[in-house]
PDB file of C-alpha atoms in Angstrom:
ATOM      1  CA  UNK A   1       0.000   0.000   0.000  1.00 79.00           C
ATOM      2  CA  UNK A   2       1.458   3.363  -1.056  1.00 79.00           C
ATOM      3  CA  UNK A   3       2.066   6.348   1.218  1.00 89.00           C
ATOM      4  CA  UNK A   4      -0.984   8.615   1.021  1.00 92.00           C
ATOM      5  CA  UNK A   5      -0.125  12.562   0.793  1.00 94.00           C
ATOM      6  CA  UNK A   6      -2.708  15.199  -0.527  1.00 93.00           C
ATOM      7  CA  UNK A   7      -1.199  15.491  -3.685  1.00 92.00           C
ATOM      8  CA  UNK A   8      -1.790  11.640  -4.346  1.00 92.00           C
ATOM      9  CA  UNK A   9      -5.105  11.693  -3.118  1.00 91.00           C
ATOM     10  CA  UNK A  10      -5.961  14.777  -5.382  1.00 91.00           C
ATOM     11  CA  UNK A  11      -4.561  12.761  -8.093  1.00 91.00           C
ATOM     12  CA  UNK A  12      -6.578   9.533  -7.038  1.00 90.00           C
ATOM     13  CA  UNK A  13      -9.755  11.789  -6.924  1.00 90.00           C
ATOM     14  CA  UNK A  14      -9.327  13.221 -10.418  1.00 93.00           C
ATOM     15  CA  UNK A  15      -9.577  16.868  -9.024  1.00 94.00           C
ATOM     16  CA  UNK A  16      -9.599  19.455 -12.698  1.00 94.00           C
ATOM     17  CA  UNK A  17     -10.716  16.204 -14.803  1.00 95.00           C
ATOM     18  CA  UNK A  18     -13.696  15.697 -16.598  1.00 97.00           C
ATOM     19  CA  UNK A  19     -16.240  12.853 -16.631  1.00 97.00           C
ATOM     20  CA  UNK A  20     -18.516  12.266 -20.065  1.00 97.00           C
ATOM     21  CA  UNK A  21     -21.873  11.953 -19.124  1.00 97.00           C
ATOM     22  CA  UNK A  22     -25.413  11.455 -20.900  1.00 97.00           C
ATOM     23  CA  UNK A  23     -27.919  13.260 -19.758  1.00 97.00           C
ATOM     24  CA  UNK A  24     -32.025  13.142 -21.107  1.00 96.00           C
ATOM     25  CA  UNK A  25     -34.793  15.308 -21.523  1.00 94.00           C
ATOM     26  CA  UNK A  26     -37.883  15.981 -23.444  1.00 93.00           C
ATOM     27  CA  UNK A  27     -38.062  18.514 -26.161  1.00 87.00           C
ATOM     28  CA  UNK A  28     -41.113  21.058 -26.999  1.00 85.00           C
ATOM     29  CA  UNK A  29     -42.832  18.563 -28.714  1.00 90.00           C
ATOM     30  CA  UNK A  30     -42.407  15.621 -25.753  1.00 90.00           C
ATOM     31  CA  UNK A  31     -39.790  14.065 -27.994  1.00 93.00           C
ATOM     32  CA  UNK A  32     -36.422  12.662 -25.922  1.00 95.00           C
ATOM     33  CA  UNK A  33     -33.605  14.453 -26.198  1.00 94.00           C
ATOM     34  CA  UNK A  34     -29.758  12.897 -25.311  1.00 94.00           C
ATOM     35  CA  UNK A  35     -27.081  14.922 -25.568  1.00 95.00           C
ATOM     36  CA  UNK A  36     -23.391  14.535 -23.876  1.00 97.00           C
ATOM     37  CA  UNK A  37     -22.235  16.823 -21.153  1.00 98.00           C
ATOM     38  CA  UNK A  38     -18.745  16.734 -19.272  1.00 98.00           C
ATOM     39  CA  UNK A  39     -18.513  17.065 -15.251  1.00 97.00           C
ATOM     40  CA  UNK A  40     -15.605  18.528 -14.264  1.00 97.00           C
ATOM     41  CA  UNK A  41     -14.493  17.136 -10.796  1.00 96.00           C
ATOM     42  CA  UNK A  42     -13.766  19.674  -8.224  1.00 95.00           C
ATOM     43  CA  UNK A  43     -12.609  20.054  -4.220  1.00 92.00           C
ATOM     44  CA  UNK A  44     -15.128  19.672  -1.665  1.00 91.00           C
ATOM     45  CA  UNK A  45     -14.130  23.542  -0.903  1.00 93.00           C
ATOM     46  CA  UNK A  46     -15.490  24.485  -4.740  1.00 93.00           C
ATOM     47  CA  UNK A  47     -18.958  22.466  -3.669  1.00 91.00           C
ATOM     48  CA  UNK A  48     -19.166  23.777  -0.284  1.00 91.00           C
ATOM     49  CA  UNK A  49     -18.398  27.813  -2.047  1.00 93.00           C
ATOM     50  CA  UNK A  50     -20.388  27.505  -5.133  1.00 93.00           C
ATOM     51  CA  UNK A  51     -22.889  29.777  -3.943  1.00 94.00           C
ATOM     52  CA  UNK A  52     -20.556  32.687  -3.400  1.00 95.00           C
ATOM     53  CA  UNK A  53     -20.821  33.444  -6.943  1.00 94.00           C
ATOM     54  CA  UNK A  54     -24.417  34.762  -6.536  1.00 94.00           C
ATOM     55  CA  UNK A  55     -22.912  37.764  -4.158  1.00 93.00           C
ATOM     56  CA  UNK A  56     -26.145  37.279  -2.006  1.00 91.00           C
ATOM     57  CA  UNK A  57     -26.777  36.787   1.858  1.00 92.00           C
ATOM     58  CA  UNK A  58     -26.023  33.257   2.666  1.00 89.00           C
ATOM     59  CA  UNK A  59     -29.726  33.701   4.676  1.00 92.00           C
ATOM     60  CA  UNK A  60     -31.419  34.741   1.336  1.00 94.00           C
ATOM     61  CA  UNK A  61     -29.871  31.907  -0.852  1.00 94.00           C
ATOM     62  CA  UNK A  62     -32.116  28.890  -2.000  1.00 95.00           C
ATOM     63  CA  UNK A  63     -31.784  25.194  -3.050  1.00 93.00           C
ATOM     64  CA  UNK A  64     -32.247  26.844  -6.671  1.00 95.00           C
ATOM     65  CA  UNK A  65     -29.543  29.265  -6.246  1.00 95.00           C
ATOM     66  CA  UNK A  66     -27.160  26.075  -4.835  1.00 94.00           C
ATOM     67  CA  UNK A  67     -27.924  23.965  -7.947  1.00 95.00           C
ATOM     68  CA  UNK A  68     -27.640  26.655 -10.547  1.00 96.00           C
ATOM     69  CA  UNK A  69     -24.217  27.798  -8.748  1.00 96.00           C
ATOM     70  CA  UNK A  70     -23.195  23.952  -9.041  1.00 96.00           C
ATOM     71  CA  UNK A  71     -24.199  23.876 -12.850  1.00 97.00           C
ATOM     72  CA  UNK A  72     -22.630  26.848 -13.476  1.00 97.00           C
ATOM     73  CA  UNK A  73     -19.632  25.747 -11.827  1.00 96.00           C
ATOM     74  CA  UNK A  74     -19.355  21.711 -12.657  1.00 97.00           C
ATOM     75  CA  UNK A  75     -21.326  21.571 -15.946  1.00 98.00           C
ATOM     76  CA  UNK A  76     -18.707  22.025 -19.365  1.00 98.00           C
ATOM     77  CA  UNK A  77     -19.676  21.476 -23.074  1.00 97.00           C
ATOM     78  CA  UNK A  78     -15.837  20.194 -23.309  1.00 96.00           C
ATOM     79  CA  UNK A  79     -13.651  20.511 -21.261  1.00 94.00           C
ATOM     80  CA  UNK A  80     -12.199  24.058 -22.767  1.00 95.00           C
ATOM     81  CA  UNK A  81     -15.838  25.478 -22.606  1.00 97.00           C
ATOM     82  CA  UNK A  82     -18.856  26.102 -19.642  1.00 97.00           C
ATOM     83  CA  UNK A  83     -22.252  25.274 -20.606  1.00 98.00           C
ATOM     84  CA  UNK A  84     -23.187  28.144 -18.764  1.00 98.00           C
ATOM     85  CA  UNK A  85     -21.439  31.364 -19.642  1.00 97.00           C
ATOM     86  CA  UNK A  86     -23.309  33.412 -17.267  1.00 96.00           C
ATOM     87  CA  UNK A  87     -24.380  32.087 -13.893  1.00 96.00           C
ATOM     88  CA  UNK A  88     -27.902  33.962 -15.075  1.00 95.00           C
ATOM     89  CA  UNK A  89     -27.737  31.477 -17.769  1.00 97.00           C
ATOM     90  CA  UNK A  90     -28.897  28.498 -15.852  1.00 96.00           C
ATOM     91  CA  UNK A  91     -32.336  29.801 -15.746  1.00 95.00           C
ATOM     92  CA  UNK A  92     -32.356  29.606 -19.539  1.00 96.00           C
ATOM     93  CA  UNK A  93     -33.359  25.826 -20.223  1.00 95.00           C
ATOM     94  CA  UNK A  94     -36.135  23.797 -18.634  1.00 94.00           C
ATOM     95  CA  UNK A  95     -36.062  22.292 -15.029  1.00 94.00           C
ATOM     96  CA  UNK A  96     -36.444  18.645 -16.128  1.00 95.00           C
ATOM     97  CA  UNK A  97     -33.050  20.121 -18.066  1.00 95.00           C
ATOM     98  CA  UNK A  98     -31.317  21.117 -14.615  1.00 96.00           C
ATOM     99  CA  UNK A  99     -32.562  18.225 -12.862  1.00 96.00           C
ATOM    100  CA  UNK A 100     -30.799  15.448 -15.544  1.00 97.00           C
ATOM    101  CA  UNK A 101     -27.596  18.190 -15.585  1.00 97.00           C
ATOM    102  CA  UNK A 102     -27.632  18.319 -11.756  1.00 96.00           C
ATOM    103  CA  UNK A 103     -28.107  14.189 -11.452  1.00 95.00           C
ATOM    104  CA  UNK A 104     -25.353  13.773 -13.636  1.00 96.00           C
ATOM    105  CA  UNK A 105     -23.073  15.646 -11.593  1.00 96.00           C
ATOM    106  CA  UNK A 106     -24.108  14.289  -8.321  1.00 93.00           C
ATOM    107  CA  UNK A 107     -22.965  10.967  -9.989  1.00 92.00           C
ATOM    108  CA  UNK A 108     -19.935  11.944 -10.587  1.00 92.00           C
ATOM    109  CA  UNK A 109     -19.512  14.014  -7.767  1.00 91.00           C
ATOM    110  CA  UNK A 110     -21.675  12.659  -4.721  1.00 87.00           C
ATOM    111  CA  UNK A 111     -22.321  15.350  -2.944  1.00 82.00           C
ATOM    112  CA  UNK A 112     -23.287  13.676   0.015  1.00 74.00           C
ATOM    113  CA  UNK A 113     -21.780  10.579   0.171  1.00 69.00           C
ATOM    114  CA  UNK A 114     -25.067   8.786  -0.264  1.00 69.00           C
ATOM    115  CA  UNK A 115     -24.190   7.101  -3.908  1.00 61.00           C
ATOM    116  CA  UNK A 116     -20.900   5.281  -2.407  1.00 59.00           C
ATOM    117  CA  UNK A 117     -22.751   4.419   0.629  1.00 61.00           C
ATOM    118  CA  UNK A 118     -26.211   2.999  -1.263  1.00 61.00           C
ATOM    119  CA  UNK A 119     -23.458   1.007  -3.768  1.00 63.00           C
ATOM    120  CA  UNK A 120     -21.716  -0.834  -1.228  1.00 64.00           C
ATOM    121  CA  UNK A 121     -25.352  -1.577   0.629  1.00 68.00           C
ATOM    122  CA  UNK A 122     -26.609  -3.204  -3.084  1.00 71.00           C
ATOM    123  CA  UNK A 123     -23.173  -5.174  -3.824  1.00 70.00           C
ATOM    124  CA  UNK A 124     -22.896  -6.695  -0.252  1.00 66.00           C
ATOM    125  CA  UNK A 125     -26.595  -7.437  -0.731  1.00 60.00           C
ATOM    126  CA  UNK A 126     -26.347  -9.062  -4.218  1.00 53.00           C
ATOM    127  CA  UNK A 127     -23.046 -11.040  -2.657  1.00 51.00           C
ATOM    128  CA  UNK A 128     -24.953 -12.239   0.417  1.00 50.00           C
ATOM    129  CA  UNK A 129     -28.071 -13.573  -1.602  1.00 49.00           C
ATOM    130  CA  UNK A 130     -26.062 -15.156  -4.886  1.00 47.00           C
ATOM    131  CA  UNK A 131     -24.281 -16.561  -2.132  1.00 48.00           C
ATOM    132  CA  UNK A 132     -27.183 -17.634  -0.308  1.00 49.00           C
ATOM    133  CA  UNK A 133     -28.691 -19.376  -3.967  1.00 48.00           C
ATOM    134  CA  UNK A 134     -25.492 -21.131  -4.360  1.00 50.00           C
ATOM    135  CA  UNK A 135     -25.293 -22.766  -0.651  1.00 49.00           C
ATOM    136  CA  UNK A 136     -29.143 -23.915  -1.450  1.00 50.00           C
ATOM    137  CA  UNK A 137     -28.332 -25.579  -4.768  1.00 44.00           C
TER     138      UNK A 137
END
């Protein structure tokens, strides 16, 4: 087992990369829509701050404001260019839109630790009862 400093663990997190991700949503007409995104991984610190870019009252900020400050943040067309150019610009598509853009990133991201957590519960789970089938057999 290797020696564990911060710069290794940055590097073993992927901190400044970007993750590919598919996202879906419905069109005008009810039609799907898939289109690619990239996530860019970032520091708990760049989570924990995104709001700062609104320049309002922590007291007066919203669940809205967090998300949109997240997208704004996280959510790339490549990974030269923002999806977003303007944090006003994540009001500009639908809210099914920033719900898919939002999931994406939490999957990438997992903002609170519930995704690695719910994982391990299913795999121990599917272990324990293939191993449970097998012993019955």
């Amino acid at each position: 087992m290797a020696k564990l400093t911060l710069k290794s663990a940055q590097k073993a997190i992927g901190i400044g990369t970007f993750v590919k991700k598919t996202i879906k949503f419905r069109g005008a007409n009810g039609e799907e829509f898939e289109g690619e995104i990239f996530v860019k991984i970032v520091s708990h610190d760049v989570v924990a701050h995104a709001t700062d870019i609104w320049g309002i009252d922590k007291d007066k900020l919203t669940v809205d404001h967090y998300r949109k400050a997240l997208l704004f943040q996280l959510i790339h067309e490549d990974e030269k260019a923002k999806f977003f150019p303007k944090i006003t610009d994540t009001g500009s598509v639908s809210t099914e839109m920033i719900s898919a853009m939002y999931d994406a990133a939490d999957e990438v991201l997992d903002f609170a630790g519930k995704n690695w957590i719910l994982n391990q519960m299913k795999n121990s789970g599917a272990n324990s009862s293939s191993t449970e089938s097998a012993e019955e057999q």
